[in-house]
Amino acid sequence: MPGEDEERFREFVSEQWGPLTRTAYLLTGDRGTAEDLVQSALEKTHRRWGRVLRKDAPVVYVRRVMVNTAVSWRRRRRTVEVPLLEADAVTAPDAYHRAENRHQLLEALRRLPPRMRAVLVLRYFEDLSEADIAKVLNCSTGTVKSQASRGLARLRADLKPPSTLIGTSLQEDPA
């Protein structure tokens, strides 16, 4: 890779690490796995960086790689969660403190199928348009709309009471 491309890749990584990690966290539900996911996606992107730059859409490409990798990992790894004792739980400052009941929301998100979760994360947390999500997921906008609608319905059914958990940020678009 030419030196200029290498420098552009480094700049891209330093600019996008935070937003990509946030998206990965919402896709995986675990900070460590999220960092692994971002690193894996950036590694795959680095191999094709010249082609990605020519298409002038590196963020879209990395998001697509992240979603595909997360779906692939979920198929391969069926992890069993081991609950910690309350004495082992360490509370740390959380960057996502604005959501009052984020734990319940994240648990409900984790129960969704990977592609449905990806649609909701990209739409409501990353604020991508339906057309942009369709590009990232390589599907039609109709698929994005139906997955978003079904995902929201499942979240609403999962979360109790819906009015205090979902709020205005996860309401269906009027489109």
PDB file of C-alpha atoms in Angstrom:
ATOM      1  CA  MET A   1       0.000   0.000   0.000  1.00  0.00           C
ATOM      2  CA  PRO A   2       1.478   3.394  -0.941  1.00  0.00           C
ATOM      3  CA  GLY A   3       2.481   5.654   1.940  1.00  0.00           C
ATOM      4  CA  GLU A   4      -0.282   8.171   1.223  1.00  0.00           C
ATOM      5  CA  ASP A   5      -2.958   5.472   1.357  1.00  0.00           C
ATOM      6  CA  GLU A   6      -1.455   4.124   4.577  1.00  0.00           C
ATOM      7  CA  GLU A   7      -1.646   7.585   6.149  1.00  0.00           C
ATOM      8  CA  ARG A   8      -5.265   8.020   4.995  1.00  0.00           C
ATOM      9  CA  PHE A   9      -6.117   4.659   6.556  1.00  0.00           C
ATOM     10  CA  ARG A  10      -4.559   5.725   9.871  1.00  0.00           C
ATOM     11  CA  GLU A  11      -6.512   8.980   9.787  1.00  0.00           C
ATOM     12  CA  PHE A  12      -9.701   7.073   9.011  1.00  0.00           C
ATOM     13  CA  VAL A  13      -9.125   4.711  11.942  1.00  0.00           C
ATOM     14  CA  SER A  14      -8.433   7.523  14.405  1.00  0.00           C
ATOM     15  CA  GLU A  15     -11.507   9.486  13.243  1.00  0.00           C
ATOM     16  CA  GLN A  16     -13.903   6.542  13.111  1.00  0.00           C
ATOM     17  CA  TRP A  17     -12.765   4.330  16.016  1.00  0.00           C
ATOM     18  CA  GLY A  18     -15.291   5.779  18.484  1.00  0.00           C
ATOM     19  CA  PRO A  19     -18.364   5.675  16.232  1.00  0.00           C
ATOM     20  CA  LEU A  20     -17.451   2.223  14.898  1.00  0.00           C
ATOM     21  CA  THR A  21     -16.902   0.866  18.408  1.00  0.00           C
ATOM     22  CA  ARG A  22     -20.269   2.231  19.517  1.00  0.00           C
ATOM     23  CA  THR A  23     -21.971   0.548  16.571  1.00  0.00           C
ATOM     24  CA  ALA A  24     -20.102  -2.693  17.259  1.00  0.00           C
ATOM     25  CA  TYR A  25     -21.117  -2.553  20.928  1.00  0.00           C
ATOM     26  CA  LEU A  26     -24.743  -2.208  19.953  1.00  0.00           C
ATOM     27  CA  LEU A  27     -24.385  -5.121  17.524  1.00  0.00           C
ATOM     28  CA  THR A  28     -22.636  -7.426  20.008  1.00  0.00           C
ATOM     29  CA  GLY A  29     -23.689  -6.204  23.443  1.00  0.00           C
ATOM     30  CA  ASP A  30     -20.179  -6.629  24.850  1.00  0.00           C
ATOM     31  CA  ARG A  31     -17.383  -4.055  24.906  1.00  0.00           C
ATOM     32  CA  GLY A  32     -14.554  -6.555  24.454  1.00  0.00           C
ATOM     33  CA  THR A  33     -16.292  -8.309  21.592  1.00  0.00           C
ATOM     34  CA  ALA A  34     -17.138  -4.910  20.084  1.00  0.00           C
ATOM     35  CA  GLU A  35     -13.477  -3.903  20.047  1.00  0.00           C
ATOM     36  CA  ASP A  36     -12.569  -7.264  18.506  1.00  0.00           C
ATOM     37  CA  LEU A  37     -15.261  -6.752  15.878  1.00  0.00           C
ATOM     38  CA  VAL A  38     -13.999  -3.277  14.953  1.00  0.00           C
ATOM     39  CA  GLN A  39     -10.418  -4.505  14.812  1.00  0.00           C
ATOM     40  CA  SER A  40     -11.391  -7.445  12.614  1.00  0.00           C
ATOM     41  CA  ALA A  41     -13.426  -5.213  10.297  1.00  0.00           C
ATOM     42  CA  LEU A  42     -10.582  -2.700  10.026  1.00  0.00           C
ATOM     43  CA  GLU A  43      -8.135  -5.493   9.276  1.00  0.00           C
ATOM     44  CA  LYS A  44     -10.355  -6.728   6.443  1.00  0.00           C
ATOM     45  CA  THR A  45     -10.796  -3.154   5.212  1.00  0.00           C
ATOM     46  CA  HIS A  46      -7.051  -2.510   5.295  1.00  0.00           C
ATOM     47  CA  ARG A  47      -6.479  -5.381   2.862  1.00  0.00           C
ATOM     48  CA  ARG A  48      -8.770  -3.681   0.317  1.00  0.00           C
ATOM     49  CA  TRP A  49      -8.133  -0.057   1.260  1.00  0.00           C
ATOM     50  CA  GLY A  50      -7.146   1.064  -2.237  1.00  0.00           C
ATOM     51  CA  ARG A  51     -10.380  -0.275  -3.721  1.00  0.00           C
ATOM     52  CA  VAL A  52     -12.431   1.108  -0.827  1.00  0.00           C
ATOM     53  CA  LEU A  53     -10.952   4.573  -1.373  1.00  0.00           C
ATOM     54  CA  ARG A  54     -11.719   4.460  -5.095  1.00  0.00           C
ATOM     55  CA  LYS A  55     -15.364   3.808  -4.298  1.00  0.00           C
ATOM     56  CA  ASP A  56     -15.186   6.713  -1.820  1.00  0.00           C
ATOM     57  CA  ALA A  57     -17.311   5.015   0.849  1.00  0.00           C
ATOM     58  CA  PRO A  58     -15.008   3.641   3.566  1.00  0.00           C
ATOM     59  CA  VAL A  59     -17.498   4.076   6.438  1.00  0.00           C
ATOM     60  CA  VAL A  60     -20.210   2.196   4.556  1.00  0.00           C
ATOM     61  CA  TYR A  61     -17.743  -0.551   3.664  1.00  0.00           C
ATOM     62  CA  VAL A  62     -16.519  -0.968   7.261  1.00  0.00           C
ATOM     63  CA  ARG A  63     -20.077  -1.043   8.605  1.00  0.00           C
ATOM     64  CA  ARG A  64     -20.994  -3.723   6.103  1.00  0.00           C
ATOM     65  CA  VAL A  65     -17.937  -5.759   7.100  1.00  0.00           C
ATOM     66  CA  MET A  66     -18.855  -5.307  10.780  1.00  0.00           C
ATOM     67  CA  VAL A  67     -22.441  -6.471  10.281  1.00  0.00           C
ATOM     68  CA  ASN A  68     -21.398  -9.462   8.173  1.00  0.00           C
ATOM     69  CA  THR A  69     -18.667 -10.428  10.644  1.00  0.00           C
ATOM     70  CA  ALA A  70     -21.000 -10.062  13.638  1.00  0.00           C
ATOM     71  CA  VAL A  71     -23.606 -12.256  11.954  1.00  0.00           C
ATOM     72  CA  SER A  72     -20.912 -14.805  11.103  1.00  0.00           C
ATOM     73  CA  TRP A  73     -19.538 -14.809  14.653  1.00  0.00           C
ATOM     74  CA  ARG A  74     -22.993 -15.260  16.092  1.00  0.00           C
ATOM     75  CA  ARG A  75     -23.580 -18.281  13.875  1.00  0.00           C
ATOM     76  CA  ARG A  76     -20.312 -19.854  14.982  1.00  0.00           C
ATOM     77  CA  ARG A  77     -20.317 -18.952  18.657  1.00  0.00           C
ATOM     78  CA  ARG A  78     -23.268 -19.710  20.829  1.00  0.00           C
ATOM     79  CA  THR A  79     -21.915 -18.283  24.051  1.00  0.00           C
ATOM     80  CA  VAL A  80     -23.415 -19.109  27.377  1.00  0.00           C
ATOM     81  CA  GLU A  81     -23.503 -16.182  29.755  1.00  0.00           C
ATOM     82  CA  VAL A  82     -22.411 -16.803  33.313  1.00  0.00           C
ATOM     83  CA  PRO A  83     -24.009 -14.291  35.673  1.00  0.00           C
ATOM     84  CA  LEU A  84     -21.659 -12.651  38.131  1.00  0.00           C
ATOM     85  CA  LEU A  85     -22.268 -12.507  41.829  1.00  0.00           C
ATOM     86  CA  GLU A  86     -23.422  -9.106  42.971  1.00  0.00           C
ATOM     87  CA  ALA A  87     -20.197  -8.820  44.967  1.00  0.00           C
ATOM     88  CA  ASP A  88     -18.192  -9.285  41.731  1.00  0.00           C
ATOM     89  CA  ALA A  89     -20.030  -6.586  39.835  1.00  0.00           C
ATOM     90  CA  VAL A  90     -17.969  -3.459  39.436  1.00  0.00           C
ATOM     91  CA  THR A  91     -19.793  -0.346  38.407  1.00  0.00           C
ATOM     92  CA  ALA A  92     -17.922   1.857  35.990  1.00  0.00           C
ATOM     93  CA  PRO A  93     -18.918   5.068  34.247  1.00  0.00           C
ATOM     94  CA  ASP A  94     -20.873   4.249  31.122  1.00  0.00           C
ATOM     95  CA  ALA A  95     -20.827   6.326  27.954  1.00  0.00           C
ATOM     96  CA  TYR A  96     -24.431   5.289  27.235  1.00  0.00           C
ATOM     97  CA  HIS A  97     -25.902   6.615  30.482  1.00  0.00           C
ATOM     98  CA  ARG A  98     -28.583   8.684  28.730  1.00  0.00           C
ATOM     99  CA  ALA A  99     -30.840   5.667  28.256  1.00  0.00           C
ATOM    100  CA  GLU A 100     -32.553   5.149  31.617  1.00  0.00           C
ATOM    101  CA  ASN A 101     -33.142   1.476  31.104  1.00  0.00           C
ATOM    102  CA  ARG A 102     -30.341   0.684  28.693  1.00  0.00           C
ATOM    103  CA  HIS A 103     -29.676  -2.705  30.241  1.00  0.00           C
ATOM    104  CA  GLN A 104     -33.171  -3.900  29.405  1.00  0.00           C
ATOM    105  CA  LEU A 105     -32.972  -2.337  25.958  1.00  0.00           C
ATOM    106  CA  LEU A 106     -29.618  -3.977  25.209  1.00  0.00           C
ATOM    107  CA  GLU A 107     -30.893  -7.339  26.460  1.00  0.00           C
ATOM    108  CA  ALA A 108     -33.930  -7.008  24.194  1.00  0.00           C
ATOM    109  CA  LEU A 109     -31.658  -6.041  21.278  1.00  0.00           C
ATOM    110  CA  ARG A 110     -29.466  -9.116  21.924  1.00  0.00           C
ATOM    111  CA  ARG A 111     -32.510 -11.376  21.629  1.00  0.00           C
ATOM    112  CA  LEU A 112     -33.248 -10.112  18.104  1.00  0.00           C
ATOM    113  CA  PRO A 113     -31.870 -11.930  15.061  1.00  0.00           C
ATOM    114  CA  PRO A 114     -28.533 -10.409  13.953  1.00  0.00           C
ATOM    115  CA  ARG A 115     -29.757  -8.738  10.743  1.00  0.00           C
ATOM    116  CA  MET A 116     -32.836  -7.292  12.446  1.00  0.00           C
ATOM    117  CA  ARG A 117     -30.607  -5.960  15.220  1.00  0.00           C
ATOM    118  CA  ALA A 118     -28.259  -4.507  12.609  1.00  0.00           C
ATOM    119  CA  VAL A 119     -31.139  -2.660  10.932  1.00  0.00           C
ATOM    120  CA  LEU A 120     -32.272  -1.146  14.243  1.00  0.00           C
ATOM    121  CA  VAL A 121     -28.755  -0.205  15.317  1.00  0.00           C
ATOM    122  CA  LEU A 122     -27.927   1.409  11.982  1.00  0.00           C
ATOM    123  CA  ARG A 123     -31.286   3.197  11.765  1.00  0.00           C
ATOM    124  CA  TYR A 124     -31.874   4.439  15.279  1.00  0.00           C
ATOM    125  CA  PHE A 125     -28.433   4.560  16.863  1.00  0.00           C
ATOM    126  CA  GLU A 126     -26.323   5.466  13.819  1.00  0.00           C
ATOM    127  CA  ASP A 127     -29.123   7.507  12.210  1.00  0.00           C
ATOM    128  CA  LEU A 128     -28.590   6.092   8.728  1.00  0.00           C
ATOM    129  CA  SER A 129     -31.303   6.404   6.128  1.00  0.00           C
ATOM    130  CA  GLU A 130     -33.136   3.327   4.897  1.00  0.00           C
ATOM    131  CA  ALA A 131     -31.296   3.591   1.573  1.00  0.00           C
ATOM    132  CA  ASP A 132     -27.908   3.731   3.336  1.00  0.00           C
ATOM    133  CA  ILE A 133     -28.806   0.731   5.487  1.00  0.00           C
ATOM    134  CA  ALA A 134     -29.867  -1.171   2.377  1.00  0.00           C
ATOM    135  CA  LYS A 135     -26.433  -0.460   0.873  1.00  0.00           C
ATOM    136  CA  VAL A 136     -24.619  -1.564   4.030  1.00  0.00           C
ATOM    137  CA  LEU A 137     -26.646  -4.774   4.325  1.00  0.00           C
ATOM    138  CA  ASN A 138     -26.848  -5.398   0.576  1.00  0.00           C
ATOM    139  CA  CYS A 139     -30.638  -5.690   0.560  1.00  0.00           C
ATOM    140  CA  SER A 140     -33.660  -3.708  -0.621  1.00  0.00           C
ATOM    141  CA  THR A 141     -35.116  -0.712   1.212  1.00  0.00           C
ATOM    142  CA  GLY A 142     -38.337  -2.714   1.589  1.00  0.00           C
ATOM    143  CA  THR A 143     -36.413  -5.348   3.534  1.00  0.00           C
ATOM    144  CA  VAL A 144     -34.936  -2.630   5.740  1.00  0.00           C
ATOM    145  CA  LYS A 145     -38.402  -1.184   6.404  1.00  0.00           C
ATOM    146  CA  SER A 146     -39.953  -4.549   7.242  1.00  0.00           C
ATOM    147  CA  GLN A 147     -37.030  -5.580   9.463  1.00  0.00           C
ATOM    148  CA  ALA A 148     -37.206  -2.235  11.290  1.00  0.00           C
ATOM    149  CA  SER A 149     -40.963  -2.528  11.760  1.00  0.00           C
ATOM    150  CA  ARG A 150     -40.785  -6.117  13.014  1.00  0.00           C
ATOM    151  CA  GLY A 151     -37.793  -5.345  15.221  1.00  0.00           C
ATOM    152  CA  LEU A 152     -39.531  -2.381  16.830  1.00  0.00           C
ATOM    153  CA  ALA A 153     -42.635  -4.475  17.427  1.00  0.00           C
ATOM    154  CA  ARG A 154     -40.537  -7.160  19.128  1.00  0.00           C
ATOM    155  CA  LEU A 155     -38.731  -4.575  21.254  1.00  0.00           C
ATOM    156  CA  ARG A 156     -42.025  -3.020  22.305  1.00  0.00           C
ATOM    157  CA  ALA A 157     -43.379  -6.439  23.261  1.00  0.00           C
ATOM    158  CA  ASP A 158     -40.188  -7.249  25.190  1.00  0.00           C
ATOM    159  CA  LEU A 159     -39.874  -4.003  27.088  1.00  0.00           C
ATOM    160  CA  LYS A 160     -42.173  -3.143  29.957  1.00  0.00           C
ATOM    161  CA  PRO A 161     -43.541  -0.518  30.223  1.00  0.00           C
ATOM    162  CA  PRO A 162     -42.877   0.526  26.596  1.00  0.00           C
ATOM    163  CA  SER A 163     -43.478   4.235  27.143  1.00  0.00           C
ATOM    164  CA  THR A 164     -40.570   4.600  29.577  1.00  0.00           C
ATOM    165  CA  LEU A 165     -38.069   2.433  27.727  1.00  0.00           C
ATOM    166  CA  ILE A 166     -38.467   3.172  24.055  1.00  0.00           C
ATOM    167  CA  GLY A 167     -39.119   6.897  24.125  1.00  0.00           C
ATOM    168  CA  THR A 168     -39.077   8.966  20.988  1.00  0.00           C
ATOM    169  CA  SER A 169     -35.748   7.746  19.635  1.00  0.00           C
ATOM    170  CA  LEU A 170     -37.040   4.296  18.658  1.00  0.00           C
ATOM    171  CA  GLN A 171     -40.460   5.162  17.290  1.00  0.00           C
ATOM    172  CA  GLU A 172     -41.270   4.021  13.790  1.00  0.00           C
ATOM    173  CA  ASP A 173     -40.703   6.438  10.977  1.00  0.00           C
ATOM    174  CA  PRO A 174     -43.909   7.721   9.369  1.00  0.00           C
ATOM    175  CA  ALA A 175     -42.535   6.785   5.902  1.00  0.00           C
TER     176      ALA A 175
END
